[in-house]
PDB file of C-alpha atoms in Angstrom:
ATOM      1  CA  UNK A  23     -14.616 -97.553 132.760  1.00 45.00           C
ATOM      2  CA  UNK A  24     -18.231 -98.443 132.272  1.00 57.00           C
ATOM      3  CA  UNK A  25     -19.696 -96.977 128.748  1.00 69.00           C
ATOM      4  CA  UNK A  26     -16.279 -95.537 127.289  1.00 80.00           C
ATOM      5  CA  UNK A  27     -13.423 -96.427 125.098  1.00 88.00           C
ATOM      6  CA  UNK A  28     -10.505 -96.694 126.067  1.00 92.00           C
ATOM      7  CA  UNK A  29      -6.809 -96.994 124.351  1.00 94.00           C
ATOM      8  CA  UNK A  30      -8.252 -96.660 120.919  1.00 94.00           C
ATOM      9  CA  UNK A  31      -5.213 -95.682 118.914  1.00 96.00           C
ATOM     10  CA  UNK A  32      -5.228 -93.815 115.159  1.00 96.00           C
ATOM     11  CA  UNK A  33      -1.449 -94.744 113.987  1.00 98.00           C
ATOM     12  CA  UNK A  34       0.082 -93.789 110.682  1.00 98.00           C
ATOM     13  CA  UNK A  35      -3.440 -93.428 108.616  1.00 98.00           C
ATOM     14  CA  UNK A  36      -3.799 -90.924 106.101  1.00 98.00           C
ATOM     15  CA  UNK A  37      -6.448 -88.929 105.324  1.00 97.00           C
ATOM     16  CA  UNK A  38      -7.340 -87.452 101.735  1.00 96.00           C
ATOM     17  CA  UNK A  39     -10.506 -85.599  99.978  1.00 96.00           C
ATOM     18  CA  UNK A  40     -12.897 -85.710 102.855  1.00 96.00           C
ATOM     19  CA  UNK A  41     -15.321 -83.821 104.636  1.00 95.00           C
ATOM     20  CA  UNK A  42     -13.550 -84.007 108.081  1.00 96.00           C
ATOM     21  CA  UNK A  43     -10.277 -85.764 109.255  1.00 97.00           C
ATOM     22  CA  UNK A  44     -10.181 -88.096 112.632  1.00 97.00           C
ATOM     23  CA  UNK A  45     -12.546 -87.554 115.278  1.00 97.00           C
ATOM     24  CA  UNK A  46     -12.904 -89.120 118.573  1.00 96.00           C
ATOM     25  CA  UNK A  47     -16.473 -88.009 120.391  1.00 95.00           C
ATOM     26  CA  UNK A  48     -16.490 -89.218 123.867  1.00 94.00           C
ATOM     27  CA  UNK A  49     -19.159 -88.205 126.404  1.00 91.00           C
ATOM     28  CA  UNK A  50     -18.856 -85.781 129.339  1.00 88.00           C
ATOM     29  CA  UNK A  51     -20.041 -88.768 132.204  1.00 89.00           C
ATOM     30  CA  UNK A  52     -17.963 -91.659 130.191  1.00 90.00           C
ATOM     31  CA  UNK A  53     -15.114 -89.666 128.456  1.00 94.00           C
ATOM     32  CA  UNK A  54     -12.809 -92.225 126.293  1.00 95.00           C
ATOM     33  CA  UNK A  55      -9.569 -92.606 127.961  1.00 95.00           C
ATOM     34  CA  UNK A  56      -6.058 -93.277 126.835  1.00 96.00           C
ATOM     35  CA  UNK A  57      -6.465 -92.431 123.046  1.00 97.00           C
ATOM     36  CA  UNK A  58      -3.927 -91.769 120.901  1.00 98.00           C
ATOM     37  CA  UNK A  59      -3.933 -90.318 117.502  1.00 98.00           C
ATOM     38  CA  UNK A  60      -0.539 -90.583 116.218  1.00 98.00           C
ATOM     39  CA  UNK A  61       1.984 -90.178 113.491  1.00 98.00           C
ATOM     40  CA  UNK A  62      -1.339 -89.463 110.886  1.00 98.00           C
ATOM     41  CA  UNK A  63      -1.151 -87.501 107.862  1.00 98.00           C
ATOM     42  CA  UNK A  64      -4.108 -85.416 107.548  1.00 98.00           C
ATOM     43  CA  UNK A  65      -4.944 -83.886 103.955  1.00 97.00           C
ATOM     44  CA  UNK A  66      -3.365 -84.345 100.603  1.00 95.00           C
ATOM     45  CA  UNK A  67      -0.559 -81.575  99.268  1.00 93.00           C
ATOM     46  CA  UNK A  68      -3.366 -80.228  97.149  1.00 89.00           C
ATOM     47  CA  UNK A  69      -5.175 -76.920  98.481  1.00 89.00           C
ATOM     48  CA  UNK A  70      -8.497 -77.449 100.062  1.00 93.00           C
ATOM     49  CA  UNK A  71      -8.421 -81.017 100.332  1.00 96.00           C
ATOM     50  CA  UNK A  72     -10.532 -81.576 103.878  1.00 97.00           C
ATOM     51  CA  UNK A  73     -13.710 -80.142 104.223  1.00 96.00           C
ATOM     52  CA  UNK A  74     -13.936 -77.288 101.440  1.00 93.00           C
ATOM     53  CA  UNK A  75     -17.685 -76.868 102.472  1.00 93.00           C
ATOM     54  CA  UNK A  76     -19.968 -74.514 103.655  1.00 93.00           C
ATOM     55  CA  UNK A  77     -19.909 -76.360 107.384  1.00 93.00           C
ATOM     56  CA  UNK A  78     -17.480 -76.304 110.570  1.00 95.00           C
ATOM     57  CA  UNK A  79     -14.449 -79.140 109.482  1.00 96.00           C
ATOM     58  CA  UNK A  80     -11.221 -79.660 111.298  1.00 98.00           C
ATOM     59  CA  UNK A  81      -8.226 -82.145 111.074  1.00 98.00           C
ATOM     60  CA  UNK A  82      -8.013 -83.591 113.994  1.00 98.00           C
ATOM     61  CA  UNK A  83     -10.953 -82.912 117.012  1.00 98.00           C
ATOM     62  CA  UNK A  84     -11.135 -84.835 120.110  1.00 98.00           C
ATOM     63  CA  UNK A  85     -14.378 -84.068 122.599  1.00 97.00           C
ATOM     64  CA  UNK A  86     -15.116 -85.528 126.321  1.00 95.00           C
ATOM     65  CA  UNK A  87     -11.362 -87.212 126.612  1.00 96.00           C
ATOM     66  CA  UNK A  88      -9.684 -88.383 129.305  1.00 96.00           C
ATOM     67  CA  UNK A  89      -5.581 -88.261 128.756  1.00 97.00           C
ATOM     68  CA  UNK A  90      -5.949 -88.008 125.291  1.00 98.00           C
ATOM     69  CA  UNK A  91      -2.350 -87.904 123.145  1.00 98.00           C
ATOM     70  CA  UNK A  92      -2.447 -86.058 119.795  1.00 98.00           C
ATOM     71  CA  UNK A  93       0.994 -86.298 118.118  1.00 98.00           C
ATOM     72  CA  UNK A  94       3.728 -85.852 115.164  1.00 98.00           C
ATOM     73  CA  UNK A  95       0.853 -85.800 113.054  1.00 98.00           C
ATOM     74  CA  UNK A  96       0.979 -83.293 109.876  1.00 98.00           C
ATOM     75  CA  UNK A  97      -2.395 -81.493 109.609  1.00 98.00           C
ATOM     76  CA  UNK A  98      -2.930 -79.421 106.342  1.00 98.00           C
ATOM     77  CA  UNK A  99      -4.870 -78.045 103.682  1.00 98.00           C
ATOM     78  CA  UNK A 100      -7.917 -77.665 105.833  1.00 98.00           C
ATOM     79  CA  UNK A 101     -10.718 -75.108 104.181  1.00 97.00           C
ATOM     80  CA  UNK A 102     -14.414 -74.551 105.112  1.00 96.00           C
ATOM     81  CA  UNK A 103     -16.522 -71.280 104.907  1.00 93.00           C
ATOM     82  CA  UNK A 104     -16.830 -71.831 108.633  1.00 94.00           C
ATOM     83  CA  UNK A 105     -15.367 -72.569 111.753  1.00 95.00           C
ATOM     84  CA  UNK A 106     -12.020 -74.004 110.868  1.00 97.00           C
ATOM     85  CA  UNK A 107      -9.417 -76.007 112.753  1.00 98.00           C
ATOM     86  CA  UNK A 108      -6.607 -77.606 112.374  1.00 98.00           C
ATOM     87  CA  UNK A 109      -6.409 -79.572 115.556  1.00 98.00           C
ATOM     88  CA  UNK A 110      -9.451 -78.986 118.119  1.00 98.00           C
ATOM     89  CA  UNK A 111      -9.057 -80.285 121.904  1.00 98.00           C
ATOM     90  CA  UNK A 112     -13.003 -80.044 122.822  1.00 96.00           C
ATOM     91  CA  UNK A 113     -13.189 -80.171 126.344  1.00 94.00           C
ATOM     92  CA  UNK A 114     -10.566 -82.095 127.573  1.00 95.00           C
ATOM     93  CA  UNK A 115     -10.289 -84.222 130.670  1.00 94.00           C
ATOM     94  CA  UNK A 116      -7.323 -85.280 133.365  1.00 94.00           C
ATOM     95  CA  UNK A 117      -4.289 -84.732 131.421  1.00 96.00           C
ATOM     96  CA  UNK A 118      -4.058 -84.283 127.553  1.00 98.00           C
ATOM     97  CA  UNK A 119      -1.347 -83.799 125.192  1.00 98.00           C
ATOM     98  CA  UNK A 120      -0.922 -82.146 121.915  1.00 98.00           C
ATOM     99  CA  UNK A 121       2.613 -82.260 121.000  1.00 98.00           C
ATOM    100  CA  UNK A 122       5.212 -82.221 118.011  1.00 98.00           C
ATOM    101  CA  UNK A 123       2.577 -81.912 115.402  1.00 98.00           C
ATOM    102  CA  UNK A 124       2.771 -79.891 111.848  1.00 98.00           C
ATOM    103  CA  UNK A 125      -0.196 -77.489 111.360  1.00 98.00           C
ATOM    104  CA  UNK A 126      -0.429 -76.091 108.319  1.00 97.00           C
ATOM    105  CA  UNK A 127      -2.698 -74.285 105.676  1.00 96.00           C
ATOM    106  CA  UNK A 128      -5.726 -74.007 107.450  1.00 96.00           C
ATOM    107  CA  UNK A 129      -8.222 -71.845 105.501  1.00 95.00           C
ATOM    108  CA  UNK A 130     -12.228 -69.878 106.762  1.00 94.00           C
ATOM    109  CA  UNK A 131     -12.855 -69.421 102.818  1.00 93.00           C
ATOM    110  CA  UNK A 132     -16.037 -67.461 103.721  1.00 92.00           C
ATOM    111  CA  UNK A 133     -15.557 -63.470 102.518  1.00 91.00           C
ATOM    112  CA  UNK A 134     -18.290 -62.777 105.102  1.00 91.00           C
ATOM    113  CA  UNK A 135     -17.828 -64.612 107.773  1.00 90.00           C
ATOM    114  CA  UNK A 136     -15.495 -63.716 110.676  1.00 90.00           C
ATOM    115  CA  UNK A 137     -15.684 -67.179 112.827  1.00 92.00           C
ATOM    116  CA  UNK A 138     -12.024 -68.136 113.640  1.00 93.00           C
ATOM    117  CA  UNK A 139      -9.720 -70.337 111.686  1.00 95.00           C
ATOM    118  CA  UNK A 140      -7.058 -72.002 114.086  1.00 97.00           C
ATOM    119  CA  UNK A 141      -4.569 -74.113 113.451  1.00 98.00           C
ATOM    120  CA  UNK A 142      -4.823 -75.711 117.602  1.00 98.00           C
ATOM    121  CA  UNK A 143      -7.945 -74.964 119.420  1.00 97.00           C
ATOM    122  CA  UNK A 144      -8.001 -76.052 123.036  1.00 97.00           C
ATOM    123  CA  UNK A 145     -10.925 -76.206 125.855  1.00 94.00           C
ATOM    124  CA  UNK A 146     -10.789 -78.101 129.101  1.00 94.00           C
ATOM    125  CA  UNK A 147     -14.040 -79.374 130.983  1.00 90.00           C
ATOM    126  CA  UNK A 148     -15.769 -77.227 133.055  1.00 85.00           C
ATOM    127  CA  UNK A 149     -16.658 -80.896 135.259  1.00 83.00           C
ATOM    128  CA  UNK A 150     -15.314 -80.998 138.683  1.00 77.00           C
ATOM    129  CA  UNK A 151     -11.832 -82.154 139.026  1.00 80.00           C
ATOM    130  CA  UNK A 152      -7.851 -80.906 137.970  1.00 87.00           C
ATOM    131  CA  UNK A 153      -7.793 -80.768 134.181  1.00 93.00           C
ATOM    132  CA  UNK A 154      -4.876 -79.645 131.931  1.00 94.00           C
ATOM    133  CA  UNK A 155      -3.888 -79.451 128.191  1.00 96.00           C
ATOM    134  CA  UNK A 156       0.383 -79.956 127.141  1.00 98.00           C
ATOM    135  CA  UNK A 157       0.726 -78.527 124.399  1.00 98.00           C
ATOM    136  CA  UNK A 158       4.047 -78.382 122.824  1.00 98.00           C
ATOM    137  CA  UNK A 159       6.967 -78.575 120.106  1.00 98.00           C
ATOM    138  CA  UNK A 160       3.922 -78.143 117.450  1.00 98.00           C
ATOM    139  CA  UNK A 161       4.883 -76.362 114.493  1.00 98.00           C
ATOM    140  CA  UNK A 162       1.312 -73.869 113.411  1.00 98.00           C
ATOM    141  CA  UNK A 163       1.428 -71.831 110.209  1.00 97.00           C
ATOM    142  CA  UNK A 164      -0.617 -70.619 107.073  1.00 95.00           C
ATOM    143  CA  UNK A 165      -3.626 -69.836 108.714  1.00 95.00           C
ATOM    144  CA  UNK A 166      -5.854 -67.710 106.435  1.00 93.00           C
ATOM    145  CA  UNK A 167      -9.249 -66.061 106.170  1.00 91.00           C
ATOM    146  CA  UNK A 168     -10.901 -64.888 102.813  1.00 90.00           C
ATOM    147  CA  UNK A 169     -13.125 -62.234 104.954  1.00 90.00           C
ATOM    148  CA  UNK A 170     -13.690 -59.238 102.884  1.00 90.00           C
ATOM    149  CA  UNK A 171     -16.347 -56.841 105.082  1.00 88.00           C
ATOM    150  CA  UNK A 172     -15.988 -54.910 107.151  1.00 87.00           C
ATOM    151  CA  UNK A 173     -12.776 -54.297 109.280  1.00 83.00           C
ATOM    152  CA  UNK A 174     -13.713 -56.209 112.614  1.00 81.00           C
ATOM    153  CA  UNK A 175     -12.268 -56.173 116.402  1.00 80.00           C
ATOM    154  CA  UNK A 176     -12.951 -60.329 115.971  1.00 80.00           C
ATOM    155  CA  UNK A 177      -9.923 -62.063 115.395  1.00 80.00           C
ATOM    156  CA  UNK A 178     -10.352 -64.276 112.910  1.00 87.00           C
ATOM    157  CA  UNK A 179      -6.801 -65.784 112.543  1.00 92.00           C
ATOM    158  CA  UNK A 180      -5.867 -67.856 115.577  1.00 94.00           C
ATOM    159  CA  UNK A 181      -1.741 -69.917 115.556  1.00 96.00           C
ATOM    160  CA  UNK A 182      -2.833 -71.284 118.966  1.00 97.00           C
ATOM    161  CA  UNK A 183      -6.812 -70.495 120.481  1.00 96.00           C
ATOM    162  CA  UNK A 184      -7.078 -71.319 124.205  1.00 95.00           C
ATOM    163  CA  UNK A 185     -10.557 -71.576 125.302  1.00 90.00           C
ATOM    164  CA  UNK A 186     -11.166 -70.279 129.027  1.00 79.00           C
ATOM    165  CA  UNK A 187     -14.265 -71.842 131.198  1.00 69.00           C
ATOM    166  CA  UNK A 188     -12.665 -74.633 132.470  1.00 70.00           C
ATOM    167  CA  UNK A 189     -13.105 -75.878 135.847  1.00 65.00           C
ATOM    168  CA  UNK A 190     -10.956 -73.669 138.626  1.00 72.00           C
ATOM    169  CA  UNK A 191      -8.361 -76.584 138.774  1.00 77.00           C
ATOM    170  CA  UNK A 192      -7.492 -76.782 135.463  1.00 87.00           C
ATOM    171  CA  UNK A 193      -4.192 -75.237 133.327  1.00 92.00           C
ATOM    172  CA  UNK A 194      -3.129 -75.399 129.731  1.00 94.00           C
ATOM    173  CA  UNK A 195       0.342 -75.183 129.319  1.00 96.00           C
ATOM    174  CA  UNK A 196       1.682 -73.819 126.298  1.00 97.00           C
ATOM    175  CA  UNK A 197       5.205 -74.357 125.774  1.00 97.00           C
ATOM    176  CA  UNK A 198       7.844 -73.997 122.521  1.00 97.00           C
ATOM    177  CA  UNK A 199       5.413 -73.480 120.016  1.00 98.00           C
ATOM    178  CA  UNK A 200       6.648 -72.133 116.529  1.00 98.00           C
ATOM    179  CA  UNK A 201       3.645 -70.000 115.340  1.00 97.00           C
ATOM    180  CA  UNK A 202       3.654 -67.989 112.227  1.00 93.00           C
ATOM    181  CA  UNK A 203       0.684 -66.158 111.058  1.00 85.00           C
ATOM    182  CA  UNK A 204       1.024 -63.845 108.329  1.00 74.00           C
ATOM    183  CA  UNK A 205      -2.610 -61.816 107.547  1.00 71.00           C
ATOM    184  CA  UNK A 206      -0.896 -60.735 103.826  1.00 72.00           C
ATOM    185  CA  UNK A 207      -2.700 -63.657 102.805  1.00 67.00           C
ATOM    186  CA  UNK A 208      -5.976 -62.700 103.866  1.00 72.00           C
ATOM    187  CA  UNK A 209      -7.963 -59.902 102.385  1.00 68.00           C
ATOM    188  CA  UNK A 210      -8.877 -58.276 105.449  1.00 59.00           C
TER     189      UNK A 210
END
């Protein structure tokens, strides 16, 4: 595949007290293909340990990939005062997975903003062609918000966030997810 990676793997690394977890940016003409991030531990037991800034942070994002495999990874303690993810799928190509993975404590810290904290955020490309997302057996919980305005229609709290805009061909499937979100932990 001329200009891409392909079959990069992330397997077993941890990640502690940093800014952002794993990323893989491919592009939308050469997406990477084959990647696997797998069996990682992302953030330390302490609260707050990736990101804790100002700016959008996740765990784990993958953009512009082609059959990319995300899984039995543990994501947690992921806090900015921002867009906030867990695990982020950025417009996925062909077939990608997202699978048996623990999602937890995943924090927008902000008390004014009402951007969404998710603990798996999924988009497919809007590029010609039959894309889909599998995601399943994840476990999502402890998302939280520390929005104190206004009460808002937005929903800032999002187990599972499924983008729509994809091309006409393309389906996420969502199956056996356990998701619990409980908004007693957020002020508003």
């Amino acid at each position: 595949m001329l200009g891409s990676n392909a079959t990069n793997s992330y397997l077993n690394d941890t990640i502690n007290n940093s800014y952002t977890g794993i990323y893989f940016l491919g592009n939308a003409t050469y997406p990477d293909a084959t990647c696997s991030i797998s069996g990682c531990e992302i953030g330390a037991n302490a609260g707050n340990d990736i990101g804790n800034g100002t700016a959008q942070t996740w765990g784990i994002r993958v953009a512009n990939q082609n059959g990319v495999i995300v899984d039995d990874n543990l994501v947690r303690n992921v806090t900015a005062g921002s867009t906030t993810d867990g695990i982020f799928l950025e417009l996925g190509q062909g077939t990608c997975q997202i699978s048996n993975n623990v999602v937890m404590s995943i924090r927008n810290s902000s008390a004014t903003s009402t951007l969404q904290a998710s603990g798996i955020r999924a988009s497919l490309s809007a590029l010609v062609g039959s894309h889909a997302s599998r995601i399943y057996n994840n476990m999502v919980s402890n998302i939280t918000s520390g929005y104190t305005g206004a009460a808002t229609a937005t929903r800032i709290i999002r187990g599972i966030n499924i983008i729509t805009g994809c091309a006409i061909a393309s389906t996420h499937n969502v199956h056996f997810n356990s998701v619990n979100v409980d908004g007693t932990a957020s002020p508003n």
